[in-house]
Amino acid sequence: MIRLENVSKVYSGKMGEVRALDEVSLGVERGEFVVVRGASGSGKSTLLLTIGGLIRPTRGSVLVNGRELYGLSWGEQARFRAEKIGFVFQMFHLLPYLNVLDNVLVPAMTGMGQDKRDRARDLLEKLQMSQRAQHKPSQLSTGERQRVAIARALLNEPELILADEPTGNLDPDNAARVLGYLSDFHKEGGTVLLVTHEERAREYAQRVVLLDAGRLTVAQRD
Amino acid sequence: MSILRMLLKELWHRRLNFVLGLAAVIAAVALFVAVLTMSGASERETTRLMRDMGFNILIVPKNTDMADFWSEDFGKQEMPEEYVYTLANFRGIAVQHLVATLQKKVAWRDRKVLLTGVLPEAPIRDAAKKPPMGFRIPRGKVYVGYELANGLKIKAGDTVNVLGKDFVVERCLLESGSKDDIRIYGHLHDIQEILGSPGKINAIEALGCRCEGERLPTIRKSIAKALPETKVTELRPIAVARAKTREMVENYAAFLIPTVFLICAVWVGFLALSNVRERRQEIGILRALGFRSGRIAALFLGRAIVLGLLGAGAGFGVGTALALRFGPQIFRLTSAKIMPVFSLLGWSLAGAAALCAMASYLPTIVAVTQDPAVTLRDE
């Protein structure tokens, strides 16, 4: 489904160049659950956002279903993200001025043209958040916020979920629940690329990838 | 959920930023509406005050000796009364408010007086109708200057004999501190009759145009075409005072309104930029969720347009209220003319929305071109 070929990303700044990704080659098959591990600053988030079409690599290519992602126009890239990808972040990034239901419905505003209210309600039900549908994010616990973010990521029925430290701010119980939801998505045929420090994530992963200073050092299959 | 609903919820969420922007728009629109609502009264008041300064153009027969004219305050040479109608009917003349006069210095009751016949103002062809200048003295009536009335104990209603003809004193004039204090004004045709100059005048008084470029040469050229047997003299102090006053009033409005709008635009622009900075992560996540640039731009420009429309509506109300409350105190002579100008509401709505959109344009470009990865990666 996704293939990275010799992808490098170099950031240039006042302090000089930082090589976030260094000749990374990686393939993720449809229906796979891949965990990316690595120390802070090792390039995990850059890898995730590069796959998500949000960071253009300095070198190399990112192929999605055989097509060069960064060869697509901005509009096509946006459509790709809207239709194929669900993002989940450590900081949730819920819109503070919308209630839970509206936050979940935000991806439906990308012009996909379907009424997604029923699906949004179903997702909130499934994630045990329906009783909080009219609450603002500031009225939720961190675990609840992450469940809303997962519901939002699932609204457009994506093929791939890119999750960047989704359990980083959660207590063990909530972390386990989040991993469980990602696992459910995987079991239903979805593809998951999970960046995490969470040891328990190994239990769900079919493959763990290690990043060290931008280099893919170990790739193991269970 | 629509973009409009989303941006309205965001406006409500960040109320302080919105209220500050709204205040700027209301202030600018209120000033615009108040100034324009009162501008009619201001213009009429200025015109009235300028008009009270008197005529500033004299048209006299070409052979008038100006040395005599200035020493006597009238010219001995005469011209046909028809000239005033010729001028009034001539297309494109650069003067207005034409009043034909016949003046002579005569002895009356052991005094020297200026006997002045005045014809009611001749309406100019193709010109907008304006309140007339000068006296409209009925036949058989006279106005008596202050010095004469005071010195000879004449009062309104008296009958006076002037050069063998009886006239009723219609009005005794207030002290002017000029030669007008020793004038007797009558209808032109009465004065022509008693002076033995039927159908004759010796001056046409007028107001000069507010012409582009060289004013007096323009006036002279236009009158020379209509009346080649005349010449034109400008009463410069009056003309200059009129021109400067008008210029000052016009320049003030021309400076004030754009300045306020510019300050408002900068203010709204900074607030929009601050809003973009505050929402960097939101923009990043919207990008990640698949929002195209156009939709993100719609969120920010839509916000600016909503701000402009609400500010314009409120600003129109505030500006109209201010004009109605304070206008009559400022423009006492023409206060009755100050009324709400509802057409300004449309202009305010369109103008304020456009102004806010323009002021938010750069911040919107910043939002649309912002690299989402910067905020999402640095969390």
XYZ file of C-alpha atoms in Angstrom:
601
model
C 0.000 0.000 0.000
C 2.732 2.448 0.982
C 6.311 2.291 -0.133
C 9.085 4.666 0.887
C 12.181 4.466 -1.276
C 15.392 6.065 -0.021
C 13.509 8.882 1.627
C 15.595 11.608 3.250
C 14.381 14.753 4.918
C 16.806 17.494 5.815
C 15.760 20.579 7.776
C 17.913 23.645 7.291
C 18.044 26.195 10.066
C 20.264 28.732 11.762
C 22.006 25.942 13.633
C 22.774 24.146 10.411
C 21.218 21.105 8.821
C 19.306 18.414 10.656
C 18.803 15.113 8.905
C 15.441 13.903 10.229
C 15.170 10.968 7.828
C 18.189 9.374 6.226
C 17.697 7.082 3.248
C 14.645 5.390 4.742
C 13.081 2.601 2.741
C 9.945 1.006 4.107
C 6.940 -0.849 2.789
C 3.591 -1.091 4.552
C 1.093 -3.570 3.181
C -2.666 -3.133 3.268
C -4.060 -4.489 6.526
C -0.736 -4.327 8.341
C -0.208 -2.991 11.879
C 3.242 -1.432 12.072
C 4.730 0.145 15.153
C 7.498 2.706 14.799
C 9.710 3.115 17.819
C 12.644 5.337 18.496
C 14.073 7.915 20.827
C 12.785 11.452 20.931
C 14.035 13.347 17.879
C 14.761 10.196 15.948
C 12.479 11.243 13.079
C 9.357 9.231 13.927
C 6.905 12.119 13.526
C 8.626 13.288 10.357
C 8.258 9.767 8.964
C 4.553 9.734 9.804
C 3.842 13.165 8.336
C 5.860 12.324 5.239
C 3.681 9.265 4.661
C 0.639 11.447 5.309
C 1.570 13.843 2.532
C 2.335 16.694 4.902
C 6.140 16.813 4.661
C 7.723 16.688 1.250
C 10.931 14.650 1.485
C 14.191 16.222 0.424
C 15.024 13.081 -1.550
C 13.435 9.755 -2.382
C 9.875 8.852 -3.207
C 6.715 7.994 -1.336
C 4.459 5.686 -3.313
C 0.822 5.162 -2.341
C -0.893 2.344 -4.191
C 1.858 2.688 -6.773
C 1.443 6.441 -7.288
C 4.018 9.022 -6.252
C 2.291 10.920 -3.435
C 4.308 14.102 -3.907
C 3.676 14.013 -7.631
C 0.015 14.715 -6.936
C -1.334 18.258 -6.959
C -2.118 19.957 -3.634
C -5.796 19.315 -4.203
C -5.195 15.628 -4.925
C -2.991 15.322 -1.852
C -5.732 16.930 0.260
C -8.261 14.506 -1.207
C -5.912 11.614 -0.498
C -5.656 12.653 3.144
C -9.391 13.176 3.431
C -10.352 9.851 1.899
C -7.556 7.469 2.747
C -5.940 8.613 5.967
C -6.998 9.192 9.531
C -4.581 11.072 11.754
C -4.388 10.684 15.514
C -2.012 12.919 17.477
C -0.635 12.937 20.982
C -2.159 16.368 21.637
C -5.539 15.371 20.144
C -5.881 18.677 18.242
C -9.599 18.944 18.756
C -11.091 22.291 17.773
C -11.850 23.997 21.089
C -14.892 25.879 19.824
C -16.762 22.831 18.528
C -18.571 20.261 20.601
C -17.651 16.586 20.454
C -20.102 15.698 17.681
C -19.019 18.645 15.520
C -15.350 17.802 16.070
C -15.982 14.301 14.824
C -17.805 15.750 11.814
C -14.991 18.107 10.768
C -13.501 15.650 8.213
C -16.926 15.548 6.536
C -16.395 19.206 5.626
C -13.617 18.321 3.249
C -16.121 18.134 0.430
C -16.863 14.429 0.387
C -20.496 15.357 -0.004
C -22.164 12.860 2.315
C -24.131 13.337 5.484
C -22.000 11.693 8.121
C -23.991 12.566 11.215
C -25.288 9.019 11.698
C -21.823 7.578 11.295
C -20.424 10.154 13.714
C -23.041 9.194 16.302
C -22.335 5.484 15.739
C -18.633 6.061 16.260
C -19.247 8.019 19.455
C -21.498 5.194 20.636
C -18.850 2.618 19.838
C -16.185 4.670 21.646
C -18.544 5.203 24.594
C -18.664 8.942 24.047
C -22.245 9.455 22.928
C -23.259 10.913 26.275
C -20.598 13.580 25.770
C -21.631 14.521 22.245
C -22.609 18.086 23.152
C -19.616 18.768 25.395
C -16.713 20.992 24.453
C -13.197 19.469 24.470
C -12.294 21.539 27.538
C -14.982 19.628 29.462
C -13.457 16.233 28.661
C -10.732 14.195 30.280
C -7.588 13.501 28.227
C -8.712 9.936 27.587
C -12.074 11.147 26.337
C -10.413 13.714 24.078
C -8.308 11.018 22.476
C -11.379 8.880 21.896
C -13.003 11.837 20.124
C -9.848 12.248 18.024
C -10.030 8.554 17.093
C -13.689 8.896 16.152
C -12.748 11.875 13.982
C -9.980 9.870 12.332
C -12.414 7.050 11.559
C -15.268 9.193 10.217
C -14.329 9.032 6.545
C -13.616 5.273 6.767
C -9.915 5.615 5.974
C -7.703 2.810 4.747
C -4.793 3.924 6.903
C -4.479 5.384 10.371
C -1.334 7.335 11.159
C -1.089 7.650 14.912
C 1.641 9.793 16.447
C 2.138 8.934 20.133
C -1.636 8.629 20.688
C -1.113 7.245 24.191
C 1.604 9.694 25.192
C -0.681 11.780 27.409
C -2.891 9.007 28.691
C -3.008 6.913 31.846
C -2.465 3.140 31.397
C -6.175 2.322 31.265
C -6.941 4.908 28.626
C -3.780 3.990 26.731
C -4.964 0.388 26.638
C -8.370 1.465 25.379
C -6.846 3.551 22.593
C -4.612 0.692 21.520
C -7.677 -1.525 21.594
C -9.568 0.809 19.238
C -6.638 0.871 16.844
C -6.503 -2.906 17.015
C -10.232 -3.118 16.250
C -9.709 -0.911 13.197
C -6.859 -3.191 12.128
C -8.975 -6.301 12.614
C -11.628 -4.798 10.354
C -9.040 -4.624 7.580
C -7.506 -1.219 8.204
C -3.826 -0.408 8.094
C -2.181 1.160 11.134
C 1.151 2.924 11.400
C 1.681 3.697 15.047
C 4.497 5.816 16.453
C 4.749 5.093 20.164
C 6.905 4.475 23.193
C 4.192 2.237 24.573
C 5.589 -1.235 25.201
C 2.161 -2.822 25.003
C 1.847 -1.715 21.410
C 4.119 -4.600 20.479
C 1.264 -6.939 21.384
C -0.818 -5.563 18.529
C 1.916 -4.977 15.992
C 2.754 -7.319 13.179
C 5.982 -5.463 12.727
C 8.087 -3.069 14.794
C 10.340 -0.590 13.064
C 13.136 1.174 14.897
C 14.318 4.594 13.934
C 17.616 5.929 15.178
C 18.767 9.397 14.146
C 16.679 9.208 11.018
C 17.885 5.792 9.968
C 15.802 2.685 9.889
C 17.943 0.345 11.905
C 15.826 -2.697 12.620
C 12.753 -4.012 10.994
C 11.318 -7.086 12.585
C 8.301 -9.183 11.854
C 6.583 -11.088 14.632
C -21.703 21.352 9.545
C -21.115 24.261 7.206
C -18.097 26.543 6.987
C -20.337 29.428 8.100
C -21.485 27.580 11.204
C -17.919 26.621 11.989
C -16.629 30.168 11.669
C -19.517 31.564 13.720
C -18.690 29.119 16.490
C -15.056 30.193 16.291
C -16.064 33.875 16.471
C -18.071 33.165 19.588
C -15.230 31.166 21.100
C -12.683 33.952 20.568
C -15.012 36.744 21.529
C -12.368 39.218 22.672
C -10.515 39.179 19.369
C -13.842 39.474 17.590
C -15.116 42.320 19.762
C -11.870 44.276 19.283
C -12.142 43.882 15.522
C -15.825 44.698 15.609
C -15.141 47.871 17.588
C -12.671 49.041 14.940
C -15.142 48.407 12.126
C -18.008 50.036 14.014
C -15.858 53.112 14.696
C -14.798 53.460 11.067
C -18.278 52.878 9.636
C -19.913 55.121 12.251
C -17.550 57.950 11.337
C -18.135 57.381 7.628
C -21.912 57.321 8.061
C -21.982 60.273 10.465
C -19.803 62.426 8.210
C -21.777 61.586 5.088
C -25.139 61.936 6.830
C -24.110 65.419 7.901
C -22.265 66.207 4.691
C -25.396 67.509 2.980
C -25.997 69.861 5.882
C -22.304 70.751 6.004
C -22.263 71.538 2.306
C -25.420 73.590 2.510
C -24.162 75.360 5.614
C -20.841 76.145 3.948
C -22.692 77.319 0.844
C -24.967 79.479 2.961
C -22.044 81.003 4.841
C -20.108 81.502 1.619
C -23.115 83.033 -0.028
C -23.487 85.444 2.850
C -20.024 86.701 2.015
C -21.543 88.135 -1.165
C -20.827 88.003 -4.860
C -17.229 87.649 -5.968
C -17.502 88.347 -9.705
C -18.466 91.616 -11.367
C -19.329 91.790 -15.037
C -19.272 95.368 -16.330
C -19.313 97.031 -19.749
C -15.991 96.669 -21.532
C -15.360 100.424 -21.606
C -15.886 100.877 -17.871
C -13.125 102.926 -16.303
C -12.190 100.764 -13.332
C -10.511 103.683 -11.563
C -13.829 105.501 -11.559
C -15.603 102.309 -10.676
C -13.572 101.714 -7.534
C -13.666 105.376 -6.455
C -17.450 105.674 -6.973
C -18.416 102.042 -6.338
C -20.209 101.928 -9.657
C -19.393 102.432 -13.328
C -20.883 105.214 -15.380
C -21.052 103.032 -18.469
C -24.199 101.032 -18.983
C -25.166 97.906 -20.872
C -28.491 96.349 -21.876
C -30.428 94.521 -19.214
C -30.839 91.669 -21.737
C -27.203 90.774 -21.134
C -28.121 89.033 -17.921
C -30.580 86.793 -19.789
C -28.090 86.199 -22.573
C -25.599 85.031 -19.991
C -28.161 82.958 -18.105
C -29.158 81.141 -21.268
C -25.627 80.580 -22.520
C -24.501 76.968 -22.252
C -21.464 76.277 -20.103
C -20.832 79.600 -18.407
C -18.469 79.467 -15.449
C -20.529 81.612 -13.067
C -23.776 81.270 -11.190
C -26.307 83.392 -9.290
C -26.561 86.219 -11.843
C -27.990 89.468 -10.485
C -28.317 92.503 -12.723
C -27.850 95.873 -11.007
C -28.000 99.530 -11.855
C -26.293 101.831 -9.403
C -25.784 105.546 -9.244
C -24.757 108.006 -6.593
C -27.493 110.586 -6.123
C -28.304 113.401 -3.722
C -31.254 112.587 -1.466
C -32.388 114.567 1.565
C -29.098 116.546 1.644
C -27.070 113.389 1.566
C -25.259 111.390 -1.034
C -26.762 107.947 -1.359
C -26.117 104.961 -3.569
C -29.310 104.191 -5.400
C -29.204 100.536 -6.383
C -31.687 98.729 -8.554
C -31.626 94.974 -8.227
C -33.285 92.463 -10.508
C -34.267 89.151 -8.944
C -31.711 86.486 -9.784
C -31.866 85.247 -13.366
C -32.204 81.453 -13.460
C -29.322 79.855 -15.321
C -30.145 77.364 -18.032
C -29.117 73.752 -17.315
C -28.032 74.619 -13.767
C -29.364 72.844 -10.712
C -31.881 74.962 -8.876
C -30.318 76.697 -5.885
C -31.638 79.104 -3.295
C -31.386 82.614 -4.838
C -28.840 85.167 -3.741
C -29.393 88.881 -3.430
C -32.546 90.771 -2.605
C -35.889 90.072 -4.203
C -37.430 93.516 -3.847
C -41.034 93.922 -4.970
C -41.948 96.773 -7.293
C -42.799 99.950 -5.400
C -40.817 98.939 -2.342
C -37.322 99.873 -1.127
C -34.788 98.622 1.392
C -32.990 101.431 3.223
C -29.388 101.151 4.478
C -28.661 101.395 8.190
C -26.979 104.800 8.170
C -29.769 106.403 6.180
C -32.549 104.816 8.177
C -30.875 105.675 11.468
C -29.884 109.209 10.508
C -33.208 110.101 8.882
C -35.410 108.216 11.357
C -36.883 106.033 8.653
C -38.613 102.846 9.623
C -40.273 99.947 7.854
C -43.717 100.897 6.552
C -42.845 104.551 5.969
C -43.360 106.049 2.555
C -40.366 107.826 1.091
C -40.074 109.825 -2.082
C -37.033 109.046 -4.163
C -36.372 111.236 -7.175
C -40.038 112.044 -7.571
C -41.501 108.559 -7.018
C -43.039 107.275 -3.794
C -41.865 103.983 -2.334
C -42.897 102.041 0.737
C -39.969 101.111 2.971
C -40.110 97.316 3.083
C -37.108 96.872 5.321
C -34.424 98.894 7.125
C -31.154 96.997 6.893
C -28.813 96.120 9.725
C -25.501 97.915 10.090
C -23.004 96.415 7.633
C -19.987 98.654 8.144
C -19.753 99.212 4.403
C -21.150 101.403 1.664
C -24.304 99.315 1.893
C -25.217 101.470 4.900
C -25.850 104.444 2.556
C -27.737 102.493 -0.098
C -31.342 102.538 -1.096
C -32.241 99.298 -2.824
C -35.182 99.057 -5.148
C -36.457 96.812 -7.916
C -34.267 97.293 -10.993
C -37.147 98.459 -13.152
C -38.196 101.089 -10.602
C -34.648 102.408 -10.305
C -34.204 102.388 -14.116
C -37.361 104.469 -14.335
C -36.361 107.109 -11.772
C -32.772 107.282 -13.087
C -34.007 107.625 -16.664
C -32.160 104.527 -17.854
C -34.871 102.110 -18.928
C -33.565 98.676 -19.918
C -30.056 99.519 -18.727
C -27.762 98.081 -16.074
C -24.173 98.858 -15.188
C -23.110 95.592 -13.569
C -23.977 91.940 -13.303
C -22.958 90.429 -10.000
C -22.236 86.711 -9.865
C -20.547 83.887 -8.032
C -17.557 82.382 -9.768
C -17.285 78.673 -10.438
C -15.120 76.224 -8.531
C -13.206 75.581 -11.722
C -10.249 73.261 -12.241
C -6.954 74.976 -13.063
C -6.745 78.743 -13.553
C -10.043 79.958 -12.216
C -10.316 83.612 -13.299
C -9.073 83.069 -16.883
C -11.613 80.250 -17.199
C -14.417 82.529 -16.024
C -13.297 85.377 -18.273
C -13.068 83.086 -21.269
C -16.540 81.653 -20.755
C -18.133 85.083 -20.299
C -16.263 86.604 -23.228
C -17.895 84.008 -25.455
C -21.377 84.995 -24.304
C -20.873 88.729 -23.809
C -17.907 90.017 -25.803
C -18.783 93.633 -24.929
C -18.148 93.100 -21.227
C -15.237 92.529 -18.939
C -14.888 90.553 -15.743
C -13.441 91.635 -12.440
C -12.969 89.390 -9.464
C -13.457 90.614 -5.915
C -10.408 88.689 -4.779
C -10.660 88.742 -0.972
C -14.150 87.254 -1.133
C -13.200 84.797 -3.863
C -10.065 83.666 -2.066
C -11.875 83.301 1.259
C -14.587 81.231 -0.421
C -12.124 79.037 -2.237
C -9.986 78.473 0.850
C -12.949 77.671 3.048
C -14.305 75.190 0.534
C -10.891 73.653 0.045
C -10.420 73.313 3.789
C -13.796 71.608 4.275
C -13.218 69.251 1.344
C -9.621 68.451 2.296
C -10.624 67.755 5.864
C -13.212 65.165 4.836
C -10.878 63.779 2.178
C -8.193 63.272 4.827
C -10.311 62.144 7.748
C -12.319 59.304 6.209
C -9.471 57.495 4.402
C -7.236 57.894 7.468
C -9.793 56.324 9.763
C -10.390 53.533 7.258
C -6.667 52.890 6.953
C -6.245 52.718 10.723
C -9.252 50.384 10.887
C -7.816 48.172 8.138
C -4.426 47.925 9.864
C -6.136 47.163 13.158
C -8.341 44.466 11.631
C -5.313 43.081 9.768
C -3.277 42.762 12.966
C -6.178 41.091 14.726
C -6.573 38.688 11.811
C -2.852 37.921 11.935
C -3.080 37.346 15.660
C -6.027 35.006 15.018
C -3.994 33.074 12.442
C -1.060 32.728 14.844
C -3.368 31.570 17.610
C -4.851 28.952 15.278
C -1.654 27.575 13.782
C -2.259 24.088 15.160
C -5.871 24.192 14.066
C -4.771 25.051 10.532
C -2.294 22.183 10.690
C -4.914 19.687 11.772
C -7.395 20.906 9.177
C -4.731 20.326 6.561
C -4.065 16.871 7.953
C -7.791 16.108 7.794
C -7.806 16.963 4.097
C -8.985 20.571 4.026
C -7.962 22.287 0.825
C -6.467 25.768 0.805
C -9.721 27.249 -0.478
C -11.690 25.967 2.497
C -9.120 27.216 4.963
C -9.097 30.588 3.178
C -12.907 30.595 3.321
C -12.735 30.161 7.092
C -10.492 33.189 7.536
C -11.903 35.436 4.812
C -15.430 34.427 5.816
C -14.598 35.442 9.357
C -13.428 38.841 8.089
C -16.556 39.300 5.986
C -18.851 38.410 8.896
C -16.900 40.904 11.006
C -17.306 43.552 8.302
C -21.029 42.944 7.839
C -21.836 42.987 11.552
C -19.585 46.019 12.090
C -21.191 47.840 9.174
C -24.703 47.190 10.436
C -23.877 48.387 13.929
C -21.681 51.219 12.614
C -24.507 52.490 10.418
C -26.794 52.639 13.450
C -24.196 54.354 15.625
C -23.147 56.806 12.895
C -26.733 57.740 12.073
C -27.560 58.196 15.746
C -24.495 60.417 16.221
C -25.376 62.507 13.174
C -28.966 62.968 14.318
C -27.895 63.737 17.883
C -24.989 66.112 17.260
C -25.513 67.290 13.676
C -28.180 69.888 14.519
C -25.848 71.411 17.112
C -23.031 71.702 14.595
C -25.030 72.828 11.579
C -27.598 75.147 13.076
C -28.677 76.822 9.847
C -29.438 73.610 7.986
C -30.163 71.197 10.842
C -33.578 70.284 9.428
C -31.833 68.669 6.467
C -30.039 66.075 8.615
C -31.876 62.803 8.102
C -30.863 59.127 7.982
C -29.344 58.222 4.622
C -30.409 54.612 4.179
C -28.470 54.175 0.958
C -25.327 54.406 3.126
C -26.262 51.101 4.750
C -25.655 49.232 1.503
C -22.389 51.055 0.901
C -21.309 50.424 4.479
C -22.084 46.698 4.281
C -20.274 46.258 0.987
C -17.390 48.573 1.872
C -16.737 47.214 5.366
C -16.913 43.595 4.201
C -14.479 44.375 1.379
C -12.201 46.360 3.694
C -12.086 43.561 6.282
C -11.499 40.967 3.560
C -8.625 43.040 2.162
C -7.173 43.622 5.628
C -7.357 39.874 6.303
C -5.971 38.918 2.930
C -2.326 38.707 3.994
C -3.086 36.832 7.224
C -5.216 34.439 5.152
C -2.335 33.861 2.761
C -0.171 33.157 5.798
C -2.763 30.645 7.014
C -3.150 28.940 3.663
C 0.561 28.642 2.953
C 1.557 27.697 6.481
C 3.384 24.373 6.611
C 1.114 22.147 8.736
C 3.987 19.910 9.591
C 5.710 22.683 11.539
C 2.972 22.824 14.142
C 2.077 19.145 14.086
C 5.690 18.002 14.337
C 6.612 20.459 17.106
C 3.785 19.555 19.447
